[in-house]
Coordinates of C-alpha atoms and ligand atoms in Angstrom, one line a residue:
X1 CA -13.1 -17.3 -13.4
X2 CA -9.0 -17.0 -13.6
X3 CA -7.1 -19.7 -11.4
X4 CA -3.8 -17.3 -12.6
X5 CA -2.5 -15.9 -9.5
X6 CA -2.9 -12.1 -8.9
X7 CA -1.3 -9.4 -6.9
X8 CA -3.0 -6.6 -5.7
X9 CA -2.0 -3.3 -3.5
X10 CA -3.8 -0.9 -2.0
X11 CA -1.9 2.6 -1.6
X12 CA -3.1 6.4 -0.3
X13 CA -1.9 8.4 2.8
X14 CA -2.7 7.5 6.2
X15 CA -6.8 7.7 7.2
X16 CA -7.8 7.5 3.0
X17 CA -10.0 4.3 3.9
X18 CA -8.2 1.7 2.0
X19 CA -8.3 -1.2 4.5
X20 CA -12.0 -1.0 4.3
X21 CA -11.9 -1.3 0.7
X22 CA -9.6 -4.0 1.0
X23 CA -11.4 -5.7 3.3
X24 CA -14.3 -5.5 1.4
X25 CA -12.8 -6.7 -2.0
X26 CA -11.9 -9.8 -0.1
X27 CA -15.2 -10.5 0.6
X28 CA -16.9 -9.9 -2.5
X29 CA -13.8 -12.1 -4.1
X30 CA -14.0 -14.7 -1.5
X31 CA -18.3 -15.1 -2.4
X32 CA -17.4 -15.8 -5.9
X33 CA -14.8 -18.6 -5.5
X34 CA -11.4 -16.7 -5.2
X35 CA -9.1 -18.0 -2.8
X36 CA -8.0 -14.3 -1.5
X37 CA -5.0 -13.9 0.5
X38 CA -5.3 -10.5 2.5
X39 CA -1.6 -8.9 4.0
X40 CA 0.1 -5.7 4.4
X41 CA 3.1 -4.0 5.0
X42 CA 5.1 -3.0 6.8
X43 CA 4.3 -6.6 9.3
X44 CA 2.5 -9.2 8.1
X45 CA 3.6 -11.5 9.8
X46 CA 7.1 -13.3 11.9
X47 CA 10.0 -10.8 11.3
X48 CA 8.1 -8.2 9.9
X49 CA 6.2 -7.8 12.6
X50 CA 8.8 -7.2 14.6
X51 CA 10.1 -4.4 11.9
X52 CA 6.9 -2.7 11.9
X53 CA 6.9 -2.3 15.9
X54 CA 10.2 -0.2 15.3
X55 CA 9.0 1.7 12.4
X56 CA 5.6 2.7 14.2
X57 CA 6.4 2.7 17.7
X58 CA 10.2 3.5 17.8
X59 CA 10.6 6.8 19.5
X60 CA 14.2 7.5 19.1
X61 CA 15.5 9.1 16.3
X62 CA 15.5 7.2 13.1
X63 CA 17.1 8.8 9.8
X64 CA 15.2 8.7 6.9
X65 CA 17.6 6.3 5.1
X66 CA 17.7 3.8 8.2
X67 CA 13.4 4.2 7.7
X68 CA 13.6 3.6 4.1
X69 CA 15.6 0.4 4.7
X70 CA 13.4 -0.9 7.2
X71 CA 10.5 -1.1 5.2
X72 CA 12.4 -2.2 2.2
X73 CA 13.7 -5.1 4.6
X74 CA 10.0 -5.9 5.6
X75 CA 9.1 -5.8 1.7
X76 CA 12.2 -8.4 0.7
X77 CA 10.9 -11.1 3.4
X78 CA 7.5 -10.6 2.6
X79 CA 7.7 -11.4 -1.1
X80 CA 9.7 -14.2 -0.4
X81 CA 7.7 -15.7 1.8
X82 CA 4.0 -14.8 1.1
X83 CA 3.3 -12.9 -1.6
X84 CA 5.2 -15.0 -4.3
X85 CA 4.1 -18.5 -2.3
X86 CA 0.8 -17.3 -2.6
X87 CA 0.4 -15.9 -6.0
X88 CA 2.4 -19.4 -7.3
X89 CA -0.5 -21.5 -5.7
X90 CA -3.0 -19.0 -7.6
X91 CA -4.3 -17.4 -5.2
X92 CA -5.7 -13.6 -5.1
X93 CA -3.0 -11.5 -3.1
X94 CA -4.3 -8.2 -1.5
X95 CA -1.6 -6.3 0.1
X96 CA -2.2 -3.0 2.2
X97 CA 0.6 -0.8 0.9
X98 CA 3.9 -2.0 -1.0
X99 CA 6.4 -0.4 -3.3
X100 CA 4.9 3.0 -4.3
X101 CA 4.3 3.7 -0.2
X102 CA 8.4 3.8 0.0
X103 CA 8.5 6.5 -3.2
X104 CA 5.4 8.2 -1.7
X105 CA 6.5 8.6 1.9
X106 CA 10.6 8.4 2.1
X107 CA 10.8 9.7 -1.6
X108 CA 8.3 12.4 -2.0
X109 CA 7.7 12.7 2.2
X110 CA 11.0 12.7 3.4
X111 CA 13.4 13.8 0.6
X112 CA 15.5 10.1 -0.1
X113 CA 16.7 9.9 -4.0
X114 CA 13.4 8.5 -6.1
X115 CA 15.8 6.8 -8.3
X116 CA 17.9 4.5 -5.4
X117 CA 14.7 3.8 -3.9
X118 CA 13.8 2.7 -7.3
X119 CA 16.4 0.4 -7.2
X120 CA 16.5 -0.8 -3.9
X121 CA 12.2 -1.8 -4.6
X122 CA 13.6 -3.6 -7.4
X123 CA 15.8 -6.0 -5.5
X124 CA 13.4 -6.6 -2.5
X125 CA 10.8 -7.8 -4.9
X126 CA 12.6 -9.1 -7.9
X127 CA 10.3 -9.6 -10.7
X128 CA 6.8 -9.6 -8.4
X129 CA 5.3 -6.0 -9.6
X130 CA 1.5 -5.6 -9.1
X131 CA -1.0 -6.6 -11.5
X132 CA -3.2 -3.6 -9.8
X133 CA -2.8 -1.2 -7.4
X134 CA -5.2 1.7 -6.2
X135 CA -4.4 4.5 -4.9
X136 CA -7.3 6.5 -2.9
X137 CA -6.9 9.8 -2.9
X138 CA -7.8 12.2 -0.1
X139 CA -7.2 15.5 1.2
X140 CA -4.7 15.7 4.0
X141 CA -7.3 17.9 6.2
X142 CA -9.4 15.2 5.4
X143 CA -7.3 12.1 6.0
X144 CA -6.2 13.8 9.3
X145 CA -9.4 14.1 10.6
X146 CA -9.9 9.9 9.9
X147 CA -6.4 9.5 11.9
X148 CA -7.3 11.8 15.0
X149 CA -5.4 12.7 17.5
X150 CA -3.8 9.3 18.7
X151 CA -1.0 9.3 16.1
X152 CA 1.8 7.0 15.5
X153 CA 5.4 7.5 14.8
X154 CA 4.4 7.7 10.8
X155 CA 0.8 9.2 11.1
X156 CA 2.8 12.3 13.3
X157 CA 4.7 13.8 10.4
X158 CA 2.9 16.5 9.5
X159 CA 0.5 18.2 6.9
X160 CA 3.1 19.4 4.9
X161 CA 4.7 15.6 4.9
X162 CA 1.5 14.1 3.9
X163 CA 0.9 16.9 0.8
X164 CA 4.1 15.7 -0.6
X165 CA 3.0 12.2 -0.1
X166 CA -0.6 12.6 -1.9
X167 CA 1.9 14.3 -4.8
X168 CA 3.8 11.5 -4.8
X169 CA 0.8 9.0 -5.3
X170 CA -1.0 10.8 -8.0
X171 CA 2.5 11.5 -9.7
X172 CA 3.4 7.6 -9.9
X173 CA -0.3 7.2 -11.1
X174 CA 0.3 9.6 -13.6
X175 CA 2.9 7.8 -14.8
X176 CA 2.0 4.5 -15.1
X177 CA -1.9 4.9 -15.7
X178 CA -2.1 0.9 -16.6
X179 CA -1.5 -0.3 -13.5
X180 CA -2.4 2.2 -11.0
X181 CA -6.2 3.4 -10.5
X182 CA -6.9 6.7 -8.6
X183 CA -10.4 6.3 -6.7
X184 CA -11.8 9.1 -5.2
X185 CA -11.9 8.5 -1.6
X186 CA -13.8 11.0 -0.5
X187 CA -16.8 9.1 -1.9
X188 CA -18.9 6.9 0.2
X189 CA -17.7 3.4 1.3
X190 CA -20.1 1.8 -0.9
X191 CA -19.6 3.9 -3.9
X192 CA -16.3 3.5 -3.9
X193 CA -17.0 -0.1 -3.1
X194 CA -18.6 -0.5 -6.0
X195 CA -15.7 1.5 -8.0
X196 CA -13.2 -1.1 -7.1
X197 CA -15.6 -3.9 -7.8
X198 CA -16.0 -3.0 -11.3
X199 CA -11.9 -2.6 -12.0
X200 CA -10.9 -5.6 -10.5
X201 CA -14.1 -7.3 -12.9
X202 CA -13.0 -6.3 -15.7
X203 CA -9.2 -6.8 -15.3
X204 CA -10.3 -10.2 -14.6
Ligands
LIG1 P1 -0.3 1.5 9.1 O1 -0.8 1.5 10.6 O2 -0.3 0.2 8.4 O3 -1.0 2.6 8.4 P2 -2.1 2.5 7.3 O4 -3.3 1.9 8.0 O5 -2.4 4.0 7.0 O6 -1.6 1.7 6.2 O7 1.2 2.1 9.2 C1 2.0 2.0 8.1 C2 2.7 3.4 8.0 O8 4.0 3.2 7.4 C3 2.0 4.4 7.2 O9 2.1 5.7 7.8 C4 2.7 4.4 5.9 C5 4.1 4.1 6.3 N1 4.9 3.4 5.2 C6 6.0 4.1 4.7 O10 6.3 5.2 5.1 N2 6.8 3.5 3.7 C7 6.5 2.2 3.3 O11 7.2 1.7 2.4 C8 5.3 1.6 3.8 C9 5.0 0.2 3.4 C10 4.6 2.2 4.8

């Protein structure tokens, strides 16, 4: 058993099933002795939840810039007061989305320079990258299905928005194959259950 602290992210477009497998992890983690710390973003908690009510729920218009900063805000406050807290007492960090949602969805989804965005993850998380991060991949017709027809400010963007986004995951995966898993999501929950199971074994 590690006591090393470890930092975990879950990543796909909207209605891929990742919370479940999260969720699922945590259990299975938390029957074997981890100590499992389970968060997401945008809002885990305090002032981010407050950032993620605009970001979801605003229904102004928001530039894509503005939206880019917003979550990297959420990001900065969360690593500096969870994630890093938590991953320094040893504990097993599992966060619903992080840094590649922000390349995926205002890089690839809404056009903002991949590079900046690059730059600006760096500073909201300083040296705190993830030991592991999955990305589930789904089809958009899919995904869309999952989401239905009560959509929020995010989930409303579009088929064409959410192809570039799936791009945008596999192309990060692609290019950084050690740390970031494709899982097929289109599997069954306990298949790919079992899937993430196995990885998160054997890194351990
Ligand atoms: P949420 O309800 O948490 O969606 P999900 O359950 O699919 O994770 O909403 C988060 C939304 O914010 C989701 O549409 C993805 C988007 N998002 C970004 O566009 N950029 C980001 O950096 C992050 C963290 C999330």
């Amino acid at each position: 058993m590690i006591n090393k602290g470890l930092f975990v992210t879950f990543e796909g477009i909207d209605g891929c099933g990742k919370t479940t497998q999260m969720k699922l992890l945590a259990e299975y983690l938390t029957n074997h002795g981890y100590e499992v710390v389970i968060t997401r973003e945008p809002g885990a908690k305090g002032l981010g939840e407050k950032i993620r009510d605009i970001l979801l729920h605003y229904d102004g218009e928001v530039s894509s810039k503005a939206e880019s900063f917003l979550f990297l805000a959420d990001r900065a406050q969360h690593i500096d007061k969870l994630v890093n807290p938590s991953v320094k007492e040893g504990k097993i960090v599992l966060c619903d989305r992080h840094t590649d949602s922000t390349i995926a969805y205002q890089g690839y989804g809404r056009g903002v320079d991949i590079e900046q965005l690059n730059v600006l993850n760096s500073l909201a998380v300083g040296n705190r990258v993830p030991d592991l991060t999955f990305v589930f991949d789904i089809d958009v017709e899919t995904s869309m299905s999952r989401v239905g027809s009560e959509m929020d400010r995010m989930e409303a963007s579009g088929k064409e928005f959410f192809n570039k986004v799936r791009q945008g995951y596999l192309d990060i995966a692609a290019s950084e194959p050690e740390r970031v898993k494709v899982i097929d999501a289109k599997r069954s929950v306990s298949e790919i259950s079992r899937e993430v199971v196995q990885i998160v074994s054997e890194m351990m």
